[in-house]
Amino acid sequence: MSTSTTPSALRDAGTEGADPAMDGPVRPDGRPAAAVLALARFEARELLHHIPVFVFLPLYFGFTGWQLFAGDAAGDYPVLQDVDRATQSGPLFLAVALLACVNRTVLRSRRNGTDGHFDVLVMEPWRRTLAHALSVVPYAVVTALVVAFEFTWAALKPGAVGHGSVAELAVGPLMVLLTGVIGVLLARLIPYSLAVPLLVVGAFFFAVLVAAGTNDGHWQKWLWPTVSETGAPPLPSDLLGRPAAWHALYLVGLVGLLLGAAVLLSGGRARRVKALTALALAVTVAGAAGQSPGDSAALAKARTTASRTPEKVQSCAPHGRSTYCSFPEWSGQRADWAEVVERVQSLAGGAAGGERLTVRQRVADISDLTSDAALDPVRTPRQVTVGTEWGGNQPLKFAVAVASVLVAGNENATVEMCDARVVTIMWLALGAESDPVTALGDVRLDDSVEGSALALTPTDGLSMTRGQTTVVRELFERPRYGVTARVKTHWSELTSPKTSLTRAAELLGVAAPKATGDECADE
């Protein structure tokens, strides 16, 4: 083994320009903490020279910025109890990059053959281990700043609803810190760079096996650093049932425990190190125990109440002629719902133009936060369902629901509607849009503007045949005031289930589509 001094050896020593020919170890100068911090700062800068960190750190910034500044209209109405946990996935690749690069940094002296030089350095091996772990702290702080900016950006939007959780926001930075400590510990346990990819692959297969053996149990999921649980529509914050505070405590304890283990393996046998490691173990166990129980009976009851009898936990307020009922966190969106209702009613005729509706916010029956269950239409007269999402095509879906109730009387009456009333419904819902043809594509399941398709609503949707679609498109190409006048004049006949599509087209002044023999079937 060569004993010549190299620049990398001097970096490992943390004393650039040190003389390797010294006869014996130099005694500490009484400032070991300052030396540890100086080495940590140096190693933090060195991490930027590693390609994975150099690549994934800007990618993390860029991806976050793209989400914030190039999002769709749905992003104008964020639900903060979903936004906070959405910040946890962004730092994942940066965390993995730090795991590999910190591990490689700790093993640098072994690769360069300079381990023997450490015998003459002022800093003990366990202090060097601590410095390597602290070198990740700046990246955890940067992650925390990005997470805070991401959440604040969403919270300051006028359409924001709900409440965020500090514990959920802390997961991303803690994950970055945890992976750095794991990289240090792994280097002390297995001094080979191949250990990191083996660990990642092994952790993946272990997670799959444990999930299969425990039926993806609650306690097993929460042992991992992040548990995003996405897929379900937004819920009131008190119905989430996520043990976020316990999980943050668990991660804090795990960081301290693994760091203590790495220091102990490096020769740090001080009583204070052992005491802090024992305390971290206790914190980890407490956090794991606190997050392990599944959903409580009280939470299940609250979810059932919210989905089946929402009026028990909602407040209502009038806007114009109609009444709007919502969960407390969504009270600020009632004005947006009222705007849609008034726009739809402005095109309606007869008594529907002044109908007093009840708009009620609803959530589906849920057992977890990953299933997207559908809302069933209700039979209550003049009641319209609105969901917990807004923005994007949600106002269009809600407009179709409002028009359906104005025409058919209740939501359930449109489930098997097979007559020309569909044309009237779609005109009321989209006729006032600046570009109704584009809106038609946005509200249909397959984004089409021709042929048969399902028009989306907050509940089951509305089936449109090819002939109905053709008539609706013809109406959108006519002057709005002319079609509106015809709809109001012939309102009774256009809202009758006995009116054929051919007759409806005649009343509205457009060409009738080819007869198919069955107005509910494609040609």
Short mmCIF file of C-alpha atoms in Angstrom, two decimals:
data_model
loop_
_atom_site.label_atom_id
_atom_site.label_comp_id
_atom_site.label_asym_id
_atom_site.label_seq_id
_atom_site.Cartn_x
_atom_site.Cartn_y
_atom_site.Cartn_z
CA MET A 1 0.00 0.00 0.00
CA SER A 2 1.37 3.34 -1.00
CA THR A 3 1.81 5.91 1.77
CA SER A 4 2.33 8.93 -0.47
CA THR A 5 0.22 11.96 0.32
CA THR A 6 -2.47 12.85 -2.24
CA PRO A 7 -5.00 15.68 -2.34
CA SER A 8 -7.77 13.18 -1.60
CA ALA A 9 -5.85 11.96 1.43
CA LEU A 10 -5.58 15.48 2.72
CA ARG A 11 -9.34 15.94 2.18
CA ASP A 12 -9.99 12.75 4.16
CA ALA A 13 -7.88 14.05 6.96
CA GLY A 14 -9.87 17.27 7.05
CA THR A 15 -6.55 19.14 7.52
CA GLU A 16 -5.45 20.38 4.13
CA GLY A 17 -1.70 20.75 4.03
CA ALA A 18 -1.02 18.48 7.05
CA ASP A 19 2.36 16.80 7.29
CA PRO A 20 2.00 12.99 7.04
CA ALA A 21 5.49 12.46 8.43
CA MET A 22 4.60 13.44 11.98
CA ASP A 23 5.84 10.95 14.57
CA GLY A 24 2.67 10.64 16.67
CA PRO A 25 -0.85 11.83 17.12
CA VAL A 26 -1.48 15.47 17.78
CA ARG A 27 -3.52 16.25 20.89
CA PRO A 28 -6.79 18.15 20.54
CA ASP A 29 -6.53 21.90 20.93
CA GLY A 30 -9.66 22.07 23.09
CA ARG A 31 -12.05 22.84 20.20
CA PRO A 32 -13.18 19.43 18.89
CA ALA A 33 -16.69 20.69 18.08
CA ALA A 34 -15.31 23.41 15.82
CA ALA A 35 -13.18 20.85 14.00
CA VAL A 36 -16.19 18.58 13.46
CA LEU A 37 -18.25 21.44 12.08
CA ALA A 38 -15.40 22.57 9.82
CA LEU A 39 -15.07 19.07 8.37
CA ALA A 40 -18.86 18.80 8.00
CA ARG A 41 -18.96 22.05 6.01
CA PHE A 42 -16.13 20.82 3.80
CA GLU A 43 -17.81 17.46 3.14
CA ALA A 44 -21.15 19.17 2.41
CA ARG A 45 -19.45 21.15 -0.36
CA GLU A 46 -17.72 18.01 -1.62
CA LEU A 47 -21.09 16.25 -1.98
CA LEU A 48 -22.01 18.77 -4.66
CA HIS A 49 -19.13 17.44 -6.76
CA HIS A 50 -20.80 14.02 -6.96
CA ILE A 51 -22.81 13.64 -10.16
CA PRO A 52 -25.98 12.18 -8.55
CA VAL A 53 -26.30 15.08 -6.10
CA PHE A 54 -25.28 17.62 -8.74
CA VAL A 55 -28.02 16.28 -11.04
CA PHE A 56 -30.88 15.48 -8.69
CA LEU A 57 -30.73 18.62 -6.57
CA PRO A 58 -31.46 20.94 -9.54
CA LEU A 59 -34.00 18.41 -10.82
CA TYR A 60 -35.79 18.60 -7.49
CA PHE A 61 -35.88 22.39 -7.72
CA GLY A 62 -37.02 22.27 -11.34
CA PHE A 63 -39.73 19.68 -10.81
CA THR A 64 -41.12 21.57 -7.83
CA GLY A 65 -41.09 24.84 -9.77
CA TRP A 66 -42.81 23.22 -12.74
CA GLN A 67 -45.56 21.90 -10.47
CA LEU A 68 -46.07 25.32 -8.92
CA PHE A 69 -45.93 27.53 -12.00
CA ALA A 70 -47.15 25.28 -14.82
CA GLY A 71 -50.03 23.51 -13.08
CA ASP A 72 -53.58 23.31 -14.46
CA ALA A 73 -56.64 25.14 -13.23
CA ALA A 74 -57.25 22.50 -10.57
CA GLY A 75 -54.09 23.77 -8.86
CA ASP A 76 -55.83 27.06 -8.15
CA TYR A 77 -58.00 25.31 -5.56
CA PRO A 78 -55.56 23.29 -3.45
CA VAL A 79 -56.69 21.25 -0.46
CA LEU A 80 -53.96 21.85 2.10
CA GLN A 81 -54.34 18.53 3.94
CA ASP A 82 -53.42 16.90 0.63
CA VAL A 83 -50.74 19.44 -0.30
CA ASP A 84 -48.69 18.77 2.84
CA ARG A 85 -48.22 15.07 2.18
CA ALA A 86 -47.74 15.68 -1.55
CA THR A 87 -44.43 17.38 -0.62
CA GLN A 88 -43.03 14.05 0.57
CA SER A 89 -42.46 12.44 -2.83
CA GLY A 90 -40.34 15.22 -4.36
CA PRO A 91 -37.20 14.74 -2.21
CA LEU A 92 -37.13 10.97 -2.75
CA PHE A 93 -34.56 10.85 -5.57
CA LEU A 94 -32.38 13.46 -3.85
CA ALA A 95 -32.49 11.31 -0.71
CA VAL A 96 -31.37 8.19 -2.62
CA ALA A 97 -28.60 10.19 -4.31
CA LEU A 98 -27.35 11.39 -0.92
CA LEU A 99 -27.47 7.84 0.44
CA ALA A 100 -25.10 6.67 -2.29
CA CYS A 101 -22.83 9.72 -2.29
CA VAL A 102 -22.42 10.01 1.48
CA ASN A 103 -21.60 6.32 1.63
CA ARG A 104 -18.99 6.76 -1.11
CA THR A 105 -17.54 9.80 0.66
CA VAL A 106 -17.07 7.92 3.93
CA LEU A 107 -15.33 5.11 2.04
CA ARG A 108 -13.03 7.50 0.14
CA SER A 109 -10.05 6.90 2.40
CA ARG A 110 -10.39 3.14 1.96
CA ARG A 111 -10.45 3.48 -1.83
CA ASN A 112 -7.42 5.80 -1.77
CA GLY A 113 -5.48 3.68 0.68
CA THR A 114 -5.06 6.48 3.21
CA ASP A 115 -6.65 4.89 6.28
CA GLY A 116 -3.25 4.68 7.96
CA HIS A 117 -2.85 8.45 7.90
CA PHE A 118 -5.73 8.85 10.34
CA ASP A 119 -3.52 7.57 13.16
CA VAL A 120 -1.64 10.88 13.21
CA LEU A 121 -4.68 13.19 12.94
CA VAL A 122 -6.19 15.30 15.65
CA MET A 123 -9.74 14.07 15.05
CA GLU A 124 -10.89 10.71 16.39
CA PRO A 125 -12.66 8.33 13.97
CA TRP A 126 -16.04 8.77 15.66
CA ARG A 127 -15.84 12.53 15.24
CA ARG A 128 -15.14 12.07 11.53
CA THR A 129 -18.21 9.82 11.37
CA LEU A 130 -20.28 12.53 13.06
CA ALA A 131 -18.96 15.13 10.61
CA HIS A 132 -19.96 13.00 7.62
CA ALA A 133 -23.48 12.68 9.05
CA LEU A 134 -23.69 16.43 9.68
CA SER A 135 -22.68 17.11 6.08
CA VAL A 136 -26.22 16.10 5.06
CA VAL A 137 -27.83 18.73 7.30
CA PRO A 138 -27.54 21.57 4.72
CA TYR A 139 -29.40 19.42 2.19
CA ALA A 140 -32.12 18.67 4.73
CA VAL A 141 -32.40 22.41 5.43
CA VAL A 142 -32.66 23.16 1.69
CA THR A 143 -35.36 20.50 1.40
CA ALA A 144 -37.23 22.08 4.31
CA LEU A 145 -37.09 25.47 2.60
CA VAL A 146 -38.43 24.02 -0.67
CA VAL A 147 -41.22 22.21 1.19
CA ALA A 148 -42.13 25.37 3.10
CA PHE A 149 -42.20 27.42 -0.12
CA GLU A 150 -44.28 24.78 -1.88
CA PHE A 151 -46.87 24.70 0.92
CA THR A 152 -46.94 28.47 1.39
CA TRP A 153 -47.44 28.99 -2.34
CA ALA A 154 -50.52 26.74 -2.21
CA ALA A 155 -51.83 28.21 1.05
CA LEU A 156 -51.73 31.78 -0.32
CA LYS A 157 -53.94 30.97 -3.30
CA PRO A 158 -57.44 32.48 -2.96
CA GLY A 159 -59.05 29.09 -3.63
CA ALA A 160 -57.08 27.18 -0.98
CA VAL A 161 -59.08 25.22 1.60
CA GLY A 162 -58.27 23.01 4.56
CA HIS A 163 -55.43 22.81 7.05
CA GLY A 164 -51.88 21.54 6.67
CA SER A 165 -49.80 19.59 9.18
CA VAL A 166 -46.32 20.56 10.30
CA ALA A 167 -45.61 16.90 11.00
CA GLU A 168 -46.48 15.95 7.41
CA LEU A 169 -44.27 18.74 6.07
CA ALA A 170 -41.35 17.56 8.21
CA VAL A 171 -41.24 14.11 6.57
CA GLY A 172 -39.37 15.21 3.43
CA PRO A 173 -36.45 16.90 5.25
CA LEU A 174 -36.29 14.08 7.79
CA MET A 175 -36.14 11.52 4.99
CA VAL A 176 -33.17 13.34 3.45
CA LEU A 177 -31.41 13.41 6.82
CA LEU A 178 -32.22 9.75 7.46
CA THR A 179 -30.81 8.51 4.16
CA GLY A 180 -27.57 10.40 4.75
CA VAL A 181 -27.17 8.78 8.17
CA ILE A 182 -27.95 5.37 6.67
CA GLY A 183 -25.16 5.94 4.14
CA VAL A 184 -22.70 6.67 6.96
CA LEU A 185 -23.81 3.70 9.04
CA LEU A 186 -23.65 1.36 6.07
CA ALA A 187 -20.07 2.46 5.34
CA ARG A 188 -19.08 1.59 8.91
CA LEU A 189 -20.86 -1.76 8.81
CA ILE A 190 -19.93 -2.87 5.28
CA PRO A 191 -16.96 -0.90 3.88
CA TYR A 192 -17.81 -1.56 0.23
CA SER A 193 -19.66 0.76 -2.19
CA LEU A 194 -21.61 -2.18 -3.58
CA ALA A 195 -23.56 -2.29 -0.31
CA VAL A 196 -25.77 0.68 -1.27
CA PRO A 197 -27.36 -0.77 -4.44
CA LEU A 198 -27.74 -4.11 -2.66
CA LEU A 199 -29.48 -2.32 0.20
CA VAL A 200 -31.88 -0.51 -2.12
CA VAL A 201 -32.77 -3.66 -4.06
CA GLY A 202 -33.02 -5.71 -0.87
CA ALA A 203 -35.25 -3.11 0.78
CA PHE A 204 -37.59 -3.17 -2.20
CA PHE A 205 -37.99 -6.95 -2.21
CA PHE A 206 -38.27 -7.01 1.57
CA ALA A 207 -41.07 -4.45 1.39
CA VAL A 208 -42.91 -6.55 -1.21
CA LEU A 209 -42.58 -9.72 0.85
CA VAL A 210 -43.65 -8.05 4.10
CA ALA A 211 -46.60 -6.35 2.39
CA ALA A 212 -47.73 -9.71 0.99
CA GLY A 213 -47.26 -11.47 4.33
CA THR A 214 -49.09 -8.82 6.35
CA ASN A 215 -51.77 -7.97 3.76
CA ASP A 216 -50.25 -4.50 3.47
CA GLY A 217 -50.97 -3.83 7.13
CA HIS A 218 -51.16 -0.36 8.61
CA TRP A 219 -48.25 -0.88 11.02
CA GLN A 220 -46.00 -2.21 8.25
CA LYS A 221 -46.62 0.72 5.89
CA TRP A 222 -45.79 3.28 8.54
CA LEU A 223 -42.35 1.82 9.23
CA TRP A 224 -41.17 3.31 5.93
CA PRO A 225 -40.03 6.94 5.75
CA THR A 226 -42.92 8.13 3.56
CA VAL A 227 -46.54 6.99 3.41
CA SER A 228 -48.22 9.22 0.83
CA GLU A 229 -51.62 7.43 0.57
CA THR A 230 -53.00 9.09 -2.55
CA GLY A 231 -55.88 8.24 -4.87
CA ALA A 232 -58.99 9.18 -2.92
CA PRO A 233 -60.68 12.58 -3.34
CA PRO A 234 -59.85 15.15 -0.65
CA LEU A 235 -61.40 14.60 2.77
CA PRO A 236 -61.95 16.91 5.71
CA SER A 237 -58.75 17.01 7.73
CA ASP A 238 -60.36 15.39 10.78
CA LEU A 239 -61.24 12.30 8.70
CA LEU A 240 -57.73 11.53 7.43
CA GLY A 241 -56.67 9.36 10.35
CA ARG A 242 -52.96 9.69 9.57
CA PRO A 243 -50.64 9.43 12.62
CA ALA A 244 -48.43 12.18 11.21
CA ALA A 245 -47.09 13.46 14.55
CA TRP A 246 -46.16 9.96 15.72
CA HIS A 247 -44.50 9.27 12.38
CA ALA A 248 -42.40 12.43 12.56
CA LEU A 249 -41.35 11.44 16.09
CA TYR A 250 -40.47 7.97 14.79
CA LEU A 251 -38.25 9.43 12.06
CA VAL A 252 -36.51 11.79 14.49
CA GLY A 253 -35.79 8.89 16.80
CA LEU A 254 -34.60 6.71 13.92
CA VAL A 255 -32.15 9.38 12.74
CA GLY A 256 -30.71 9.66 16.24
CA LEU A 257 -30.59 5.89 16.72
CA LEU A 258 -28.76 5.14 13.47
CA LEU A 259 -26.37 8.04 14.01
CA GLY A 260 -25.63 6.79 17.51
CA ALA A 261 -24.98 3.31 16.14
CA ALA A 262 -22.56 4.68 13.52
CA VAL A 263 -20.68 6.70 16.15
CA LEU A 264 -20.46 3.69 18.48
CA LEU A 265 -19.12 1.52 15.66
CA SER A 266 -16.46 4.17 15.03
CA GLY A 267 -15.17 4.02 18.59
CA GLY A 268 -17.30 6.67 20.30
CA ARG A 269 -17.70 5.04 23.68
CA ALA A 270 -18.39 8.15 25.72
CA ARG A 271 -21.18 7.87 28.26
CA ARG A 272 -22.98 10.78 26.65
CA VAL A 273 -23.02 9.03 23.26
CA LYS A 274 -24.45 5.87 24.80
CA ALA A 275 -27.09 7.85 26.70
CA LEU A 276 -28.20 9.76 23.60
CA THR A 277 -28.37 6.54 21.59
CA ALA A 278 -30.52 4.93 24.27
CA LEU A 279 -32.79 7.99 24.32
CA ALA A 280 -33.10 7.85 20.51
CA LEU A 281 -34.04 4.17 20.78
CA ALA A 282 -36.79 5.03 23.25
CA VAL A 283 -38.08 7.81 20.98
CA THR A 284 -38.08 5.46 17.99
CA VAL A 285 -40.01 2.79 19.86
CA ALA A 286 -42.51 5.36 21.16
CA GLY A 287 -43.07 6.76 17.67
CA ALA A 288 -43.44 3.30 16.14
CA ALA A 289 -45.90 2.26 18.83
CA GLY A 290 -47.92 5.45 18.45
CA GLN A 291 -48.27 5.09 14.68
CA SER A 292 -48.96 1.35 14.62
CA PRO A 293 -52.67 1.16 15.58
CA GLY A 294 -55.06 1.36 12.64
CA ASP A 295 -58.14 3.51 12.30
CA SER A 296 -60.06 3.86 15.54
CA ALA A 297 -63.75 3.11 15.96
CA ALA A 298 -64.40 6.83 16.50
CA LEU A 299 -62.74 7.67 13.17
CA ALA A 300 -64.75 4.99 11.35
CA LYS A 301 -67.95 6.38 12.86
CA ALA A 302 -67.04 9.94 11.88
CA ARG A 303 -66.34 8.85 8.30
CA THR A 304 -69.67 7.03 8.13
CA THR A 305 -71.49 10.09 9.41
CA ALA A 306 -69.78 12.35 6.87
CA SER A 307 -70.63 10.06 3.94
CA ARG A 308 -74.18 8.97 4.84
CA THR A 309 -75.59 11.84 6.88
CA PRO A 310 -73.39 14.83 6.01
CA GLU A 311 -76.03 17.29 7.20
CA LYS A 312 -75.06 16.40 10.78
CA VAL A 313 -71.57 17.84 10.37
CA GLN A 314 -72.15 20.56 7.80
CA SER A 315 -73.24 24.17 7.88
CA CYS A 316 -75.45 25.84 5.27
CA ALA A 317 -75.74 29.37 3.94
CA PRO A 318 -77.95 30.97 1.26
CA HIS A 319 -76.51 32.48 -1.92
CA GLY A 320 -79.13 34.02 -4.14
CA ARG A 321 -82.13 31.71 -4.43
CA SER A 322 -80.36 28.49 -3.41
CA THR A 323 -78.82 27.07 -0.24
CA TYR A 324 -75.25 25.73 -0.09
CA CYS A 325 -74.14 23.18 2.51
CA SER A 326 -70.52 22.18 2.98
CA PHE A 327 -68.00 20.80 5.41
CA PRO A 328 -66.51 23.64 7.48
CA GLU A 329 -63.21 23.80 5.60
CA TRP A 330 -64.96 24.32 2.24
CA SER A 331 -67.26 27.19 3.24
CA GLY A 332 -65.16 29.58 1.18
CA GLN A 333 -66.01 27.76 -2.06
CA ARG A 334 -69.78 28.26 -1.79
CA ALA A 335 -69.59 31.47 -3.83
CA ASP A 336 -67.89 29.53 -6.67
CA TRP A 337 -70.66 26.93 -6.63
CA ALA A 338 -73.31 29.67 -6.61
CA GLU A 339 -71.76 31.26 -9.68
CA VAL A 340 -72.13 28.00 -11.63
CA VAL A 341 -75.74 27.51 -10.45
CA GLU A 342 -76.73 31.04 -11.48
CA ARG A 343 -75.10 30.65 -14.90
CA VAL A 344 -76.97 27.40 -15.58
CA GLN A 345 -80.30 28.76 -14.33
CA SER A 346 -79.95 31.84 -16.54
CA LEU A 347 -80.44 29.57 -19.58
CA ALA A 348 -83.38 27.60 -18.16
CA GLY A 349 -87.04 28.25 -18.81
CA GLY A 350 -90.24 27.86 -16.86
CA ALA A 351 -90.04 27.50 -13.10
CA ALA A 352 -86.51 26.05 -13.36
CA GLY A 353 -85.05 29.51 -13.86
CA GLY A 354 -86.08 30.44 -10.32
CA GLU A 355 -85.84 27.00 -8.71
CA ARG A 356 -84.57 26.94 -5.15
CA LEU A 357 -81.90 24.26 -5.06
CA THR A 358 -79.98 22.72 -2.20
CA VAL A 359 -76.34 22.16 -3.09
CA ARG A 360 -74.80 19.67 -0.68
CA GLN A 361 -71.17 18.62 -0.50
CA ARG A 362 -70.68 14.89 -0.19
CA VAL A 363 -67.92 12.33 0.25
CA ALA A 364 -68.10 8.64 -0.60
CA ASP A 365 -67.89 5.76 1.86
CA ILE A 366 -64.18 5.31 2.51
CA SER A 367 -62.02 2.81 4.34
CA ASP A 368 -58.64 4.28 3.38
CA LEU A 369 -57.09 7.18 1.48
CA THR A 370 -56.15 5.25 -1.66
CA SER A 371 -59.54 4.21 -3.08
CA ASP A 372 -61.53 6.51 -5.35
CA ALA A 373 -65.10 5.43 -4.58
CA ALA A 374 -67.95 6.87 -6.63
CA LEU A 375 -70.77 8.95 -5.18
CA ASP A 376 -74.26 7.54 -5.70
CA PRO A 377 -76.91 9.93 -7.05
CA VAL A 378 -79.58 10.93 -4.56
CA ARG A 379 -83.36 10.88 -4.99
CA THR A 380 -83.96 14.01 -2.91
CA PRO A 381 -85.80 16.56 -5.08
CA ARG A 382 -83.89 19.70 -6.02
CA GLN A 383 -80.69 18.55 -4.28
CA VAL A 384 -77.41 18.75 -6.21
CA THR A 385 -74.20 16.99 -5.21
CA VAL A 386 -70.85 18.74 -5.24
CA GLY A 387 -67.58 17.04 -4.36
CA THR A 388 -64.49 18.14 -2.45
CA GLU A 389 -62.46 18.92 -5.60
CA TRP A 390 -62.73 22.12 -7.58
CA GLY A 391 -60.96 23.66 -10.54
CA GLY A 392 -60.07 21.95 -13.82
CA ASN A 393 -63.20 20.30 -15.23
CA GLN A 394 -64.94 20.09 -11.84
CA PRO A 395 -67.09 23.22 -12.45
CA LEU A 396 -68.24 21.67 -15.75
CA LYS A 397 -69.15 18.39 -14.04
CA PHE A 398 -71.04 20.31 -11.40
CA ALA A 399 -72.84 22.32 -14.10
CA VAL A 400 -74.07 19.08 -15.70
CA ALA A 401 -75.34 17.94 -12.29
CA VAL A 402 -77.20 21.23 -11.75
CA ALA A 403 -78.77 21.07 -15.21
CA SER A 404 -79.78 17.44 -14.65
CA VAL A 405 -81.70 18.33 -11.48
CA LEU A 406 -83.36 21.35 -13.13
CA VAL A 407 -84.56 19.17 -16.02
CA ALA A 408 -85.28 15.82 -14.35
CA GLY A 409 -86.11 16.88 -10.77
CA ASN A 410 -83.48 14.77 -8.99
CA GLU A 411 -80.09 13.20 -9.68
CA ASN A 412 -81.26 9.59 -9.74
CA ALA A 413 -83.74 10.29 -12.57
CA THR A 414 -80.86 10.75 -15.03
CA VAL A 415 -79.20 7.37 -14.39
CA GLU A 416 -81.04 5.63 -17.23
CA MET A 417 -82.24 8.69 -19.16
CA CYS A 418 -82.78 7.73 -22.79
CA ASP A 419 -84.54 10.69 -24.40
CA ALA A 420 -84.02 14.16 -25.76
CA ARG A 421 -83.78 15.75 -22.32
CA VAL A 422 -80.07 15.00 -22.49
CA VAL A 423 -79.77 17.71 -25.17
CA THR A 424 -81.47 20.25 -22.92
CA ILE A 425 -79.25 19.29 -19.99
CA MET A 426 -76.03 19.68 -21.95
CA TRP A 427 -77.16 23.02 -23.39
CA LEU A 428 -77.93 24.38 -19.92
CA ALA A 429 -74.61 23.09 -18.55
CA LEU A 430 -72.31 24.32 -21.32
CA GLY A 431 -74.24 26.87 -23.37
CA ALA A 432 -72.88 29.85 -21.43
CA GLU A 433 -69.23 28.77 -21.79
CA SER A 434 -66.95 30.90 -23.97
CA ASP A 435 -65.95 27.78 -25.95
CA PRO A 436 -68.73 25.24 -25.41
CA VAL A 437 -67.36 22.67 -27.87
CA THR A 438 -64.06 22.48 -26.00
CA ALA A 439 -65.98 22.35 -22.73
CA LEU A 440 -67.97 19.41 -24.11
CA GLY A 441 -64.77 17.47 -24.66
CA ASP A 442 -63.48 18.40 -21.21
CA VAL A 443 -66.58 17.08 -19.46
CA ARG A 444 -66.79 13.77 -21.33
CA LEU A 445 -64.99 10.67 -20.15
CA ASP A 446 -63.05 10.10 -23.38
CA ASP A 447 -62.51 13.83 -24.15
CA SER A 448 -64.42 13.39 -27.43
CA VAL A 449 -66.82 15.83 -29.08
CA GLU A 450 -68.34 13.29 -31.48
CA GLY A 451 -70.12 9.98 -31.09
CA SER A 452 -71.45 8.46 -27.90
CA ALA A 453 -69.77 9.01 -24.55
CA LEU A 454 -70.37 9.53 -20.85
CA ALA A 455 -70.72 13.11 -19.63
CA LEU A 456 -69.16 13.31 -16.18
CA THR A 457 -70.91 14.57 -13.06
CA PRO A 458 -69.97 14.37 -9.37
CA THR A 459 -72.05 11.16 -9.23
CA ASP A 460 -72.73 8.54 -11.94
CA GLY A 461 -72.59 10.66 -15.07
CA LEU A 462 -74.93 11.12 -18.02
CA SER A 463 -74.90 8.91 -21.13
CA MET A 464 -74.95 10.70 -24.50
CA THR A 465 -75.74 8.97 -27.78
CA ARG A 466 -74.25 9.88 -31.11
CA GLY A 467 -77.41 11.64 -32.22
CA GLN A 468 -77.66 13.67 -29.00
CA THR A 469 -74.03 14.73 -29.36
CA THR A 470 -74.66 15.87 -32.92
CA VAL A 471 -77.64 18.01 -31.90
CA VAL A 472 -75.74 19.52 -28.96
CA ARG A 473 -72.83 20.50 -31.20
CA GLU A 474 -75.22 22.08 -33.67
CA LEU A 475 -76.66 24.18 -30.84
CA PHE A 476 -73.20 25.34 -29.77
CA GLU A 477 -72.54 26.66 -33.27
CA ARG A 478 -75.71 28.79 -33.27
CA PRO A 479 -76.02 32.26 -31.68
CA ARG A 480 -76.54 31.80 -27.96
CA TYR A 481 -79.40 34.25 -27.61
CA GLY A 482 -81.41 32.49 -30.32
CA VAL A 483 -81.03 29.04 -28.80
CA THR A 484 -81.76 30.38 -25.31
CA ALA A 485 -85.00 31.94 -26.51
CA ARG A 486 -86.12 28.66 -28.13
CA VAL A 487 -85.25 26.66 -24.99
CA LYS A 488 -87.30 28.97 -22.79
CA THR A 489 -90.20 29.09 -25.23
CA HIS A 490 -90.45 25.30 -25.58
CA TRP A 491 -89.28 24.44 -22.07
CA SER A 492 -92.19 22.14 -21.16
CA GLU A 493 -91.81 20.00 -24.27
CA LEU A 494 -88.00 19.96 -24.19
CA THR A 495 -88.04 18.64 -20.61
CA SER A 496 -90.65 15.96 -21.24
CA PRO A 497 -89.45 12.33 -21.42
CA LYS A 498 -91.94 11.78 -24.23
CA THR A 499 -90.23 14.21 -26.61
CA SER A 500 -88.18 12.50 -29.30
CA LEU A 501 -84.76 13.64 -30.39
CA THR A 502 -86.14 14.52 -33.83
CA ARG A 503 -88.84 16.69 -32.27
CA ALA A 504 -86.35 18.36 -29.93
CA ALA A 505 -84.10 19.22 -32.88
CA GLU A 506 -87.09 20.71 -34.70
CA LEU A 507 -88.04 22.83 -31.67
CA LEU A 508 -84.46 24.08 -31.34
CA GLY A 509 -84.13 24.91 -35.03
CA VAL A 510 -81.36 22.48 -35.97
CA ALA A 511 -81.23 19.57 -38.39
CA ALA A 512 -82.39 16.28 -36.94
CA PRO A 513 -79.80 13.48 -36.93
CA LYS A 514 -80.35 10.32 -38.92
CA ALA A 515 -82.87 8.01 -37.32
CA THR A 516 -81.34 4.97 -35.67
CA GLY A 517 -84.50 3.24 -34.54
CA ASP A 518 -83.36 3.61 -30.94
CA GLU A 519 -82.32 6.99 -29.59
CA CYS A 520 -80.30 5.34 -26.82
CA ALA A 521 -78.14 3.27 -29.18
CA ASP A 522 -75.35 4.23 -31.52
CA GLU A 523 -75.90 4.27 -35.21
#
